[in-house]
XYZ file of C-alpha atoms in Angstrom:
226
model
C 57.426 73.082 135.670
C 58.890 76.196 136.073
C 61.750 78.051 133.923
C 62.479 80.869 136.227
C 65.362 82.155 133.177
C 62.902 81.816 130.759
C 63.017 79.455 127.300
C 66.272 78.711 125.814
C 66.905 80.782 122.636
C 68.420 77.752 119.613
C 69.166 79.808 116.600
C 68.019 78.217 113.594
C 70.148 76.129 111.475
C 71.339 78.009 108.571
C 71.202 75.887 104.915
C 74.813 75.098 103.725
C 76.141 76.523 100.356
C 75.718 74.288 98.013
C 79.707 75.146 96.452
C 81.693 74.258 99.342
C 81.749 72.497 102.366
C 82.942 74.764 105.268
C 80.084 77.639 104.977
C 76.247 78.631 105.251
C 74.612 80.067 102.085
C 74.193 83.244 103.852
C 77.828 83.553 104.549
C 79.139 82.812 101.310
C 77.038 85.581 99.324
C 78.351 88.114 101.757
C 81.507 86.624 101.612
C 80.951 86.632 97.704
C 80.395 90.112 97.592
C 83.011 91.955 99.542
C 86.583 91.890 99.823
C 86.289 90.698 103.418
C 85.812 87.786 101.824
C 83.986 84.674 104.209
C 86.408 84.700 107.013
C 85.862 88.763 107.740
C 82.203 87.639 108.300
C 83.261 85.163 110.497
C 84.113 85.134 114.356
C 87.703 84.602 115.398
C 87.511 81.217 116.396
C 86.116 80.128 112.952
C 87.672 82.248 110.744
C 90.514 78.886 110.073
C 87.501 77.003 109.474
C 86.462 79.235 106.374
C 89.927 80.817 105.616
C 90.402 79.218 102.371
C 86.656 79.674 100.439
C 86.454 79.325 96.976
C 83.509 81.048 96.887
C 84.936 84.225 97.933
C 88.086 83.910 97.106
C 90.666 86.171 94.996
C 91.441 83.117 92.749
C 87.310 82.445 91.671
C 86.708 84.839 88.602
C 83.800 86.986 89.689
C 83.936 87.582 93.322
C 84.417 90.891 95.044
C 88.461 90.177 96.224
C 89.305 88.690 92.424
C 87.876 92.218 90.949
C 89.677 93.966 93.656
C 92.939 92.349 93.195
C 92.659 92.522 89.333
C 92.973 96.034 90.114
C 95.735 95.726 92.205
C 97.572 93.786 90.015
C 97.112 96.048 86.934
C 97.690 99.590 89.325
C 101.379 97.499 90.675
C 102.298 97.183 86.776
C 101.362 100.683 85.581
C 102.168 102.846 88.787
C 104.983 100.265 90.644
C 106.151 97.566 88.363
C 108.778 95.655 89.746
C 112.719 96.114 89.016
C 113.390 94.415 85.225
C 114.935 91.562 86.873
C 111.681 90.494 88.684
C 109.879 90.831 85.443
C 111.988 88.955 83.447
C 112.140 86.150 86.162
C 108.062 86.336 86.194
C 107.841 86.012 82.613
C 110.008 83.033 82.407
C 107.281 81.311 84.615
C 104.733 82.183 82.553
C 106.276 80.739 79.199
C 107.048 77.763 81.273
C 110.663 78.346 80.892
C 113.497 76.915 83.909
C 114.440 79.671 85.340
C 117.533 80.094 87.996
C 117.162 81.759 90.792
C 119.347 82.870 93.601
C 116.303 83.397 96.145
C 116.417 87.156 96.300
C 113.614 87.885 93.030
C 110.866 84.784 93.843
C 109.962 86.104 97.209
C 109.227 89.478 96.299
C 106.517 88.014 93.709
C 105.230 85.655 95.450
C 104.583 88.660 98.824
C 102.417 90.041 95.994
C 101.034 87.101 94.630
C 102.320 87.650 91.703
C 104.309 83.985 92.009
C 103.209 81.132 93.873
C 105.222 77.373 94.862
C 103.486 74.473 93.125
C 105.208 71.200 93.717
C 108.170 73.475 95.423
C 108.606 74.262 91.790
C 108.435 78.416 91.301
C 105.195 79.253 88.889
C 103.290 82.576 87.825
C 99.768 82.913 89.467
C 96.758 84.164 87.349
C 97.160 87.505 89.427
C 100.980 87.789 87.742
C 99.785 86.829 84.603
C 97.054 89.915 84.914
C 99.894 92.137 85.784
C 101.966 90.764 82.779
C 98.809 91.976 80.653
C 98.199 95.223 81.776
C 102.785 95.290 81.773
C 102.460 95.002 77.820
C 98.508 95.688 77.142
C 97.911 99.634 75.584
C 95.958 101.450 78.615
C 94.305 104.686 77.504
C 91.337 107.150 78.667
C 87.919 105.906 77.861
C 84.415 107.267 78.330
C 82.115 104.615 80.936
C 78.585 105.181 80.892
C 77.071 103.769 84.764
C 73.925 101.315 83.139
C 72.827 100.968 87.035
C 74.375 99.834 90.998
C 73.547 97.100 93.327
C 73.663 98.215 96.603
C 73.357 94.890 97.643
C 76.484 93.279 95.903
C 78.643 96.626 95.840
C 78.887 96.152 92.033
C 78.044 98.718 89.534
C 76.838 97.908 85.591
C 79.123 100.375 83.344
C 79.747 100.307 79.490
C 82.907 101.147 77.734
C 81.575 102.585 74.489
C 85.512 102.069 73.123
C 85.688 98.583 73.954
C 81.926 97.189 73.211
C 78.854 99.414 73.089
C 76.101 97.193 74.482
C 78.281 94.837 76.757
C 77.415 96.385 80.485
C 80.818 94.968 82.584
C 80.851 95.202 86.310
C 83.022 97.291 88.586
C 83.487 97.663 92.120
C 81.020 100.301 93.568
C 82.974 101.161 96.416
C 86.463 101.408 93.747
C 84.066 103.819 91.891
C 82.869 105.960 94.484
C 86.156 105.538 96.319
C 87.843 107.009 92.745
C 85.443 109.779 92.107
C 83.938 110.624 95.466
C 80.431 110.964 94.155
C 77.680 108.443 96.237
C 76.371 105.338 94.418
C 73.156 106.986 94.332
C 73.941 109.883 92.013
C 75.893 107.003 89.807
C 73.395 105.717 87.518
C 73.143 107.503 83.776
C 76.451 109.101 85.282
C 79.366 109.846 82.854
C 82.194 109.316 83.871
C 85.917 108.309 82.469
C 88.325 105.763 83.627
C 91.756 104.046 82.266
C 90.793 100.888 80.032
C 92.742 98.173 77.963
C 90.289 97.943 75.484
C 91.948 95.676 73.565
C 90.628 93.045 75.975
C 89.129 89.799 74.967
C 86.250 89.240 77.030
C 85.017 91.522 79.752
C 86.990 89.064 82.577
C 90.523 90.960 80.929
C 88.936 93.978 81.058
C 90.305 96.102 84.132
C 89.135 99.711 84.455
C 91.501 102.028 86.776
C 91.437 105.948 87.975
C 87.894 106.911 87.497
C 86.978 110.560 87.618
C 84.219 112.651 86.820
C 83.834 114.146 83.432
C 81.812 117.362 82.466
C 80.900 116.017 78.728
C 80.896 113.236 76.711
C 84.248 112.953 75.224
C 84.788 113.114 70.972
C 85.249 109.445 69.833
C 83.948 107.328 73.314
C 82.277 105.072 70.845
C 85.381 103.928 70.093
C 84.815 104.467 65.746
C 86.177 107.549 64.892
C 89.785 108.370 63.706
């Protein structure tokens, strides 16, 4: 029999992730791994499909959009809090408190997901309670040392000799070389400085901002010296 336009191409079948039940494996650990999230992998007429994630969204600890908006969050408080009003209205949601509200504060959190509506009921998100933090946490200049990159996750290994010695935390690569302007390459070994709160619990709270080169290792970075 003859094909005169040749075999049909089928493209192989693609194993599901294993986490959730609207993407491939393949998508999700891009997905995982930038701030595109899934749906910026995905072609137009899917992107509803995979819109909501888990596995790449802002709201799952780890992923490339939570570490980018846990900078967000903690740049908005230090550089462009909100009027007092707004704060004191966003802290009454996170002690759990009844607040009144006229309409004209909630929307202005909740545009930067600050507040969300469960229930219709106004509540703080995890993202406002990360800006509360870095609203009353003490932020201060702190040596990083890069440990290593991963070109292939866009992450980058750094320790923050003031906050733990030995604990490597990861960063954005691109909010590193987007920061300092050096290429990922030249970033392992590197010294480099950043703003810290590193006061922080466990290396989840701690958000590094404003990275910039540094000629020499600064007096103190080790965090034990008066």
């Amino acid at each position: 029999m003859d094909e005169p336009f040749g075999p049909e191409y089928v493209r192989p079948r693609q194993e599901d992730c294993p986490r959730c039940a609207c993407c491939t494996a393949d998508l999700c650990e891009r997905g995982r791994n930038s701030v595109m999230r899934c749906c910026g992998f995905t072609p137009h007429e899917h992107r509803e499909t995979v819109f909501g994630c888990p596995c790449s969204a802002e709201t799952t600890k780890r992923t490339a959009a939570w570490r980018a908006a846990q900078v967000r969050a903690t740049r908005l408080a230090c550089e462009k809090p909100v009027d007092t009003a707004a704060e004191e209205l966003l802290r009454a949601l996170a002690d759990g408190r009844d607040v009144d509200d006229d309409g004209a504060l909630f929307p202005g959190l909740k545009v930067r997901g600050l507040a969300q509506l469960i229930d219709l009921r106004p509540a703080v998100t995890e993202l406002g309670r990360t800006y509360l933090a870095a609203r009353d946490d003490v932020r201060a200049p702190a040596a990083v040392h890069v440990v290593d990159v991963d070109p292939r996750s866009r992450t980058a290994r750094v320790e923050v000799g003031a906050w733990r010695e030995d604990e490597p935390v990861t960063v954005l690569l691109d909010q590193v070389t987007s920061d300092t302007g050096l290429d990922a390459e030249t970033l392992p070994d590197r010294w480099l400085a950043a703003e810290a709160n590193c006061h922080a619990e466990d290396a989840d709270r701690l958000v590094l901002t404003g990275f910039s080169e540094t000629d020499e290792l600064p007096d103190g970075w080790m965090g034990d010296e008066s």
